[in-house]
Amino acid sequence: MAKETTSNKALSLKALTKSTVWDVQENDIFRILDAMEKDSELKDNLRHYADIIRSAFMIEEVKDDSKPVLDKYAKQGYKVGTIKLGDDKKVTWAIKKRPIMRVTDLTYENIRHITAAKLIEVLDRNFGGGWDSLSQSIQDIIESGFDISTTTLPKDRLHKKGGMYEKKVADGYEVLEVAKGTWVEAIFAKLKPETIKPRMKFDDAKDVDDEDEDEDAELPIDDYNKPDEDDVELEEPNDDDINENNYRTTFDITTDTDEDAESLSDYIADE
């Protein structure tokens, strides 16, 4: 299985968001906070950054740094470190990455920071009724980061050679099989590629120069509504010429749009 998160040594505290914080590990947090000592602006906003860190990490303040206490945190998977808040003030934190164990642990911020294999593991741990048993909110979160497709077939037909199952696996999809009596629902998941939003660039200096050059220029003649030479004037239709072979009525047919998908707030509880 691929790593779920990667250490980003170039990430600074100012660049930390509720999404990028899932890319770092416990030791990275202490390293980033250690660099904060040299920036008074960051110290003044520690509460803000602590809230961001808490969205992906469990944080406990350690007031007793005796060996038995530190050993207890270590057994629970915490990393313990000391942060300098001033010339004489220090605080000791025990930090542990929040586990993604249940579908309710999935958020828009962390969904792209897990692998398809990890997603299948989470779904398998929570499933009973298949894909449709998930709430629309959870489905929306998952589909914001993964391509999802499903099929339900009899057991003996699911793995048919040349079928959908074989093609999806060959295309890199992870699969979860959910038994439904003598039938099986297969849920296919594959991480969506990153998309880069195009940005429009404006050359302000060029625009200003163009305006100056065109200030004294003649305005173009508006011939938008001028008919072309080849246009032929159409005669009004005669009611006597209308018959069942050339008469047509066009109706505007509208369909009801789906209701907006319910929004999902973060499932992260503040410490």
Tab-separated table of C-alpha atoms in Angstrom:
chain	number	residue	atom	x	y	z
A	1	MET	CA	0.000	0.000	0.000
A	2	ALA	CA	1.263	3.498	-0.818
A	3	LYS	CA	1.975	5.958	1.941
A	4	GLU	CA	-1.115	7.842	3.006
A	5	THR	CA	0.759	11.026	3.831
A	6	THR	CA	4.137	12.391	3.000
A	7	SER	CA	6.489	14.611	4.922
A	8	ASN	CA	6.787	18.078	3.441
A	9	LYS	CA	9.957	19.681	4.741
A	10	ALA	CA	9.377	22.847	2.731
A	11	LEU	CA	6.021	23.561	4.343
A	12	SER	CA	5.991	26.579	6.642
A	13	LEU	CA	3.539	27.495	9.366
A	14	LYS	CA	2.106	30.339	7.274
A	15	ALA	CA	1.387	27.890	4.445
A	16	LEU	CA	-0.392	25.470	6.771
A	17	THR	CA	-4.096	25.023	6.009
A	18	LYS	CA	-6.731	22.490	7.026
A	19	SER	CA	-5.915	20.645	3.817
A	20	THR	CA	-2.098	20.814	3.680
A	21	VAL	CA	-1.799	19.906	7.360
A	22	TRP	CA	-2.776	16.330	6.399
A	23	ASP	CA	0.455	16.111	4.377
A	24	VAL	CA	2.714	16.358	7.422
A	25	GLN	CA	3.563	14.103	10.348
A	26	GLU	CA	3.995	14.738	14.061
A	27	ASN	CA	7.741	15.456	13.859
A	28	ASP	CA	7.102	17.942	11.048
A	29	ILE	CA	4.707	19.881	13.279
A	30	PHE	CA	7.332	20.280	15.987
A	31	ARG	CA	9.917	21.337	13.397
A	32	ILE	CA	7.535	23.928	11.932
A	33	LEU	CA	6.616	25.252	15.370
A	34	ASP	CA	10.273	25.444	16.322
A	35	ALA	CA	10.839	27.877	13.450
A	36	MET	CA	8.032	30.042	14.843
A	37	GLU	CA	10.349	31.246	17.620
A	38	LYS	CA	12.040	33.624	15.173
A	39	ASP	CA	8.771	35.177	13.937
A	40	SER	CA	6.848	37.304	16.437
A	41	GLU	CA	3.864	37.523	14.071
A	42	LEU	CA	3.448	33.762	14.186
A	43	LYS	CA	3.646	33.732	17.976
A	44	ASP	CA	0.816	36.253	18.143
A	45	ASN	CA	-1.341	33.960	16.001
A	46	LEU	CA	-0.523	30.693	17.731
A	47	ARG	CA	-4.167	30.039	18.594
A	48	HIS	CA	-5.113	30.297	14.910
A	49	TYR	CA	-2.412	27.847	13.840
A	50	ALA	CA	-3.194	25.553	16.757
A	51	ASP	CA	-6.792	25.301	15.473
A	52	ILE	CA	-5.502	24.322	12.027
A	53	ILE	CA	-3.180	21.699	13.520
A	54	ARG	CA	-6.016	20.326	15.669
A	55	SER	CA	-8.084	19.658	12.543
A	56	ALA	CA	-5.647	16.851	11.650
A	57	PHE	CA	-3.900	16.118	14.952
A	58	MET	CA	-4.939	15.366	18.505
A	59	ILE	CA	-3.055	17.688	20.851
A	60	GLU	CA	-2.659	17.361	24.608
A	61	GLU	CA	-0.657	19.645	26.834
A	62	VAL	CA	1.758	17.649	28.966
A	63	LYS	CA	2.169	19.221	32.392
A	64	ASP	CA	3.967	16.241	33.919
A	65	ASP	CA	7.002	15.253	31.883
A	66	SER	CA	7.991	12.369	34.131
A	67	LYS	CA	9.116	9.178	32.401
A	68	PRO	CA	5.968	7.123	33.255
A	69	VAL	CA	3.756	9.837	31.748
A	70	LEU	CA	5.882	10.194	28.625
A	71	ASP	CA	5.956	6.413	28.207
A	72	LYS	CA	2.169	6.339	28.390
A	73	TYR	CA	1.884	8.868	25.545
A	74	ALA	CA	4.468	6.966	23.502
A	75	LYS	CA	2.487	3.710	23.822
A	76	GLN	CA	-0.593	5.521	22.535
A	77	GLY	CA	1.290	6.695	19.435
A	78	TYR	CA	1.854	10.307	20.500
A	79	LYS	CA	4.988	12.324	19.795
A	80	VAL	CA	6.004	14.669	22.598
A	81	GLY	CA	7.890	17.917	22.094
A	82	THR	CA	8.486	21.289	23.718
A	83	ILE	CA	7.531	24.572	22.038
A	84	LYS	CA	9.071	27.941	22.969
A	85	LEU	CA	6.518	30.724	23.215
A	86	GLY	CA	8.815	33.408	24.547
A	87	ASP	CA	12.091	34.091	26.308
A	88	ASP	CA	11.081	32.161	29.409
A	89	LYS	CA	7.801	30.464	28.456
A	90	LYS	CA	7.623	26.924	27.132
A	91	VAL	CA	4.825	24.424	26.608
A	92	THR	CA	5.026	20.663	26.065
A	93	TRP	CA	2.630	19.088	23.611
A	94	ALA	CA	1.776	15.463	22.873
A	95	ILE	CA	0.672	15.220	19.233
A	96	LYS	CA	-0.899	12.343	17.321
A	97	LYS	CA	-2.314	12.266	13.781
A	98	ARG	CA	-6.064	11.783	13.765
A	99	PRO	CA	-6.841	8.298	12.416
A	100	ILE	CA	-9.248	7.881	9.515
A	101	MET	CA	-11.118	4.788	10.568
A	102	ARG	CA	-14.782	5.477	9.792
A	103	VAL	CA	-16.592	7.166	6.920
A	104	THR	CA	-17.512	9.977	9.328
A	105	ASP	CA	-13.780	10.727	9.649
A	106	LEU	CA	-13.685	11.706	5.977
A	107	THR	CA	-13.751	15.426	5.156
A	108	TYR	CA	-13.255	17.599	2.095
A	109	GLU	CA	-9.861	18.549	3.581
A	110	ASN	CA	-8.479	15.032	4.023
A	111	ILE	CA	-10.188	13.055	1.258
A	112	ARG	CA	-7.378	13.663	-1.248
A	113	HIS	CA	-4.723	12.736	1.302
A	114	ILE	CA	-5.594	9.041	1.464
A	115	THR	CA	-5.097	6.294	-1.110
A	116	ALA	CA	-7.836	4.364	-2.879
A	117	ALA	CA	-6.735	1.296	-0.919
A	118	LYS	CA	-7.205	3.209	2.345
A	119	LEU	CA	-10.649	4.384	1.214
A	120	ILE	CA	-11.681	0.800	0.452
A	121	GLU	CA	-10.444	-0.214	3.912
A	122	VAL	CA	-12.558	2.515	5.539
A	123	LEU	CA	-15.636	1.598	3.490
A	124	ASP	CA	-15.206	-2.089	4.272
A	125	ARG	CA	-15.110	-1.316	7.990
A	126	ASN	CA	-18.381	0.618	7.830
A	127	PHE	CA	-20.379	-1.117	5.152
A	128	GLY	CA	-23.501	-3.181	5.435
A	129	GLY	CA	-25.852	-2.074	2.717
A	130	GLY	CA	-23.404	-1.019	0.011
A	131	TRP	CA	-22.758	2.357	-1.597
A	132	ASP	CA	-26.364	3.543	-1.313
A	133	SER	CA	-26.266	2.996	2.450
A	134	LEU	CA	-23.941	5.997	2.762
A	135	SER	CA	-25.475	9.400	3.307
A	136	GLN	CA	-25.454	11.824	0.374
A	137	SER	CA	-23.066	14.044	2.329
A	138	ILE	CA	-20.468	11.277	2.678
A	139	GLN	CA	-20.883	10.273	-0.971
A	140	ASP	CA	-20.247	13.873	-2.048
A	141	ILE	CA	-17.056	14.045	0.027
A	142	ILE	CA	-15.744	10.763	-1.386
A	143	GLU	CA	-16.593	11.685	-4.973
A	144	SER	CA	-14.820	15.030	-4.598
A	145	GLY	CA	-11.562	13.082	-4.466
A	146	PHE	CA	-12.285	9.732	-6.107
A	147	ASP	CA	-13.915	8.340	-9.217
A	148	ILE	CA	-16.559	5.916	-7.943
A	149	SER	CA	-18.597	3.387	-9.908
A	150	THR	CA	-20.624	0.375	-8.821
A	151	THR	CA	-22.155	-2.747	-10.300
A	152	THR	CA	-24.269	-5.525	-8.794
A	153	LEU	CA	-24.143	-8.980	-10.342
A	154	PRO	CA	-24.622	-12.625	-9.390
A	155	LYS	CA	-21.515	-14.056	-7.724
A	156	ASP	CA	-20.666	-16.313	-10.651
A	157	ARG	CA	-20.834	-13.446	-13.154
A	158	LEU	CA	-18.938	-10.713	-11.302
A	159	HIS	CA	-15.475	-11.964	-12.264
A	160	LYS	CA	-16.448	-12.923	-15.803
A	161	LYS	CA	-13.479	-12.614	-18.152
A	162	GLY	CA	-13.517	-9.356	-20.082
A	163	GLY	CA	-16.214	-7.915	-17.839
A	164	MET	CA	-16.401	-4.627	-15.968
A	165	TYR	CA	-14.542	-5.977	-12.928
A	166	GLU	CA	-11.518	-7.061	-14.949
A	167	LYS	CA	-11.428	-3.806	-16.946
A	168	LYS	CA	-11.659	-1.591	-13.861
A	169	VAL	CA	-8.891	-3.437	-12.026
A	170	ALA	CA	-6.683	-3.211	-15.115
A	171	ASP	CA	-7.341	0.547	-15.157
A	172	GLY	CA	-6.011	0.942	-11.612
A	173	TYR	CA	-9.227	0.888	-9.593
A	174	GLU	CA	-9.398	-0.596	-6.097
A	175	VAL	CA	-12.464	-2.768	-5.497
A	176	LEU	CA	-14.684	-3.554	-2.531
A	177	GLU	CA	-17.122	-6.478	-2.833
A	178	VAL	CA	-20.252	-6.323	-0.702
A	179	ALA	CA	-22.225	-9.567	-0.491
A	180	LYS	CA	-25.973	-9.283	-1.029
A	181	GLY	CA	-27.273	-12.827	-0.783
A	182	THR	CA	-26.409	-14.623	-4.016
A	183	TRP	CA	-25.494	-11.282	-5.600
A	184	VAL	CA	-22.439	-9.078	-5.035
A	185	GLU	CA	-22.120	-5.301	-5.268
A	186	ALA	CA	-18.683	-4.178	-6.452
A	187	ILE	CA	-17.608	-0.634	-5.563
A	188	PHE	CA	-14.697	0.672	-7.663
A	189	ALA	CA	-12.568	3.605	-6.458
A	190	LYS	CA	-9.719	5.507	-8.088
A	191	LEU	CA	-8.105	8.784	-6.990
A	192	LYS	CA	-9.017	11.649	-9.290
A	193	PRO	CA	-6.114	13.513	-10.921
A	194	GLU	CA	-5.279	16.954	-9.588
A	195	THR	CA	-6.861	19.752	-11.598
A	196	ILE	CA	-5.249	23.148	-11.999
A	197	LYS	CA	-7.623	26.084	-12.335
A	198	PRO	CA	-6.597	28.390	-15.205
A	199	ARG	CA	-5.772	31.954	-14.265
A	200	MET	CA	-6.328	34.899	-16.571
A	201	LYS	CA	-3.353	37.227	-16.924
A	202	PHE	CA	-3.773	40.871	-17.753
A	203	ASP	CA	-0.998	43.096	-19.021
A	204	ASP	CA	-2.014	46.372	-17.364
A	205	ALA	CA	0.778	48.389	-18.940
A	206	LYS	CA	-0.134	47.225	-22.424
A	207	ASP	CA	-3.808	47.981	-21.840
A	208	VAL	CA	-2.972	51.555	-20.770
A	209	ASP	CA	-0.733	52.125	-23.795
A	210	ASP	CA	-3.400	50.772	-26.120
A	211	GLU	CA	-5.954	53.133	-24.613
A	212	ASP	CA	-3.657	56.129	-25.193
A	213	GLU	CA	-2.975	55.139	-28.793
A	214	ASP	CA	-6.635	54.594	-29.592
A	215	GLU	CA	-7.865	57.779	-27.905
A	216	ASP	CA	-7.818	59.846	-31.122
A	217	ALA	CA	-8.649	56.991	-33.435
A	218	GLU	CA	-11.916	56.953	-35.328
A	219	LEU	CA	-14.621	54.789	-33.873
A	220	PRO	CA	-15.407	51.714	-35.955
A	221	ILE	CA	-18.644	51.752	-37.848
A	222	ASP	CA	-21.255	49.562	-36.228
A	223	ASP	CA	-22.467	47.390	-39.061
A	224	TYR	CA	-23.596	44.532	-36.830
A	225	ASN	CA	-27.206	44.882	-37.914
A	226	LYS	CA	-26.382	45.736	-41.501
A	227	PRO	CA	-27.639	42.966	-43.788
A	228	ASP	CA	-25.138	41.150	-45.957
A	229	GLU	CA	-25.296	41.653	-49.679
A	230	ASP	CA	-26.230	38.044	-50.169
A	231	ASP	CA	-29.094	38.217	-47.682
A	232	VAL	CA	-32.524	37.694	-49.247
A	233	GLU	CA	-35.510	39.447	-47.778
A	234	LEU	CA	-38.029	36.907	-46.595
A	235	GLU	CA	-41.683	37.330	-47.311
A	236	GLU	CA	-44.226	37.007	-44.567
A	237	PRO	CA	-45.882	33.605	-44.669
A	238	ASN	CA	-49.313	33.328	-46.129
A	239	ASP	CA	-51.820	31.468	-43.966
A	240	ASP	CA	-53.071	29.692	-47.066
A	241	ASP	CA	-49.611	28.180	-47.610
A	242	ILE	CA	-49.534	26.534	-44.184
A	243	ASN	CA	-50.549	22.892	-44.130
A	244	GLU	CA	-50.003	19.790	-42.033
A	245	ASN	CA	-46.792	18.985	-43.892
A	246	ASN	CA	-44.954	22.221	-43.169
A	247	TYR	CA	-46.431	23.281	-39.821
A	248	ARG	CA	-44.435	22.615	-36.671
A	249	THR	CA	-44.882	23.752	-33.081
A	250	THR	CA	-41.915	23.826	-30.716
A	251	PHE	CA	-42.431	23.403	-27.011
A	252	ASP	CA	-39.918	24.418	-24.327
A	253	ILE	CA	-39.612	21.413	-22.063
A	254	THR	CA	-37.979	21.924	-18.690
A	255	THR	CA	-37.026	19.286	-16.185
A	256	ASP	CA	-36.866	19.554	-12.476
A	257	THR	CA	-33.321	19.999	-11.234
A	258	ASP	CA	-32.021	17.951	-8.392
A	259	GLU	CA	-32.082	19.597	-5.029
A	260	ASP	CA	-28.780	20.988	-3.871
A	261	ALA	CA	-26.721	18.320	-2.139
A	262	GLU	CA	-26.744	18.918	1.550
A	263	SER	CA	-23.597	20.478	2.757
A	264	LEU	CA	-21.383	18.687	5.151
A	265	SER	CA	-19.594	20.474	7.960
A	266	ASP	CA	-16.248	19.216	9.267
A	267	TYR	CA	-16.495	16.090	11.402
A	268	ILE	CA	-13.538	17.338	13.438
A	269	ALA	CA	-14.255	18.062	17.082
A	270	ASP	CA	-12.269	20.822	18.729
A	271	GLU	CA	-9.967	19.746	21.512
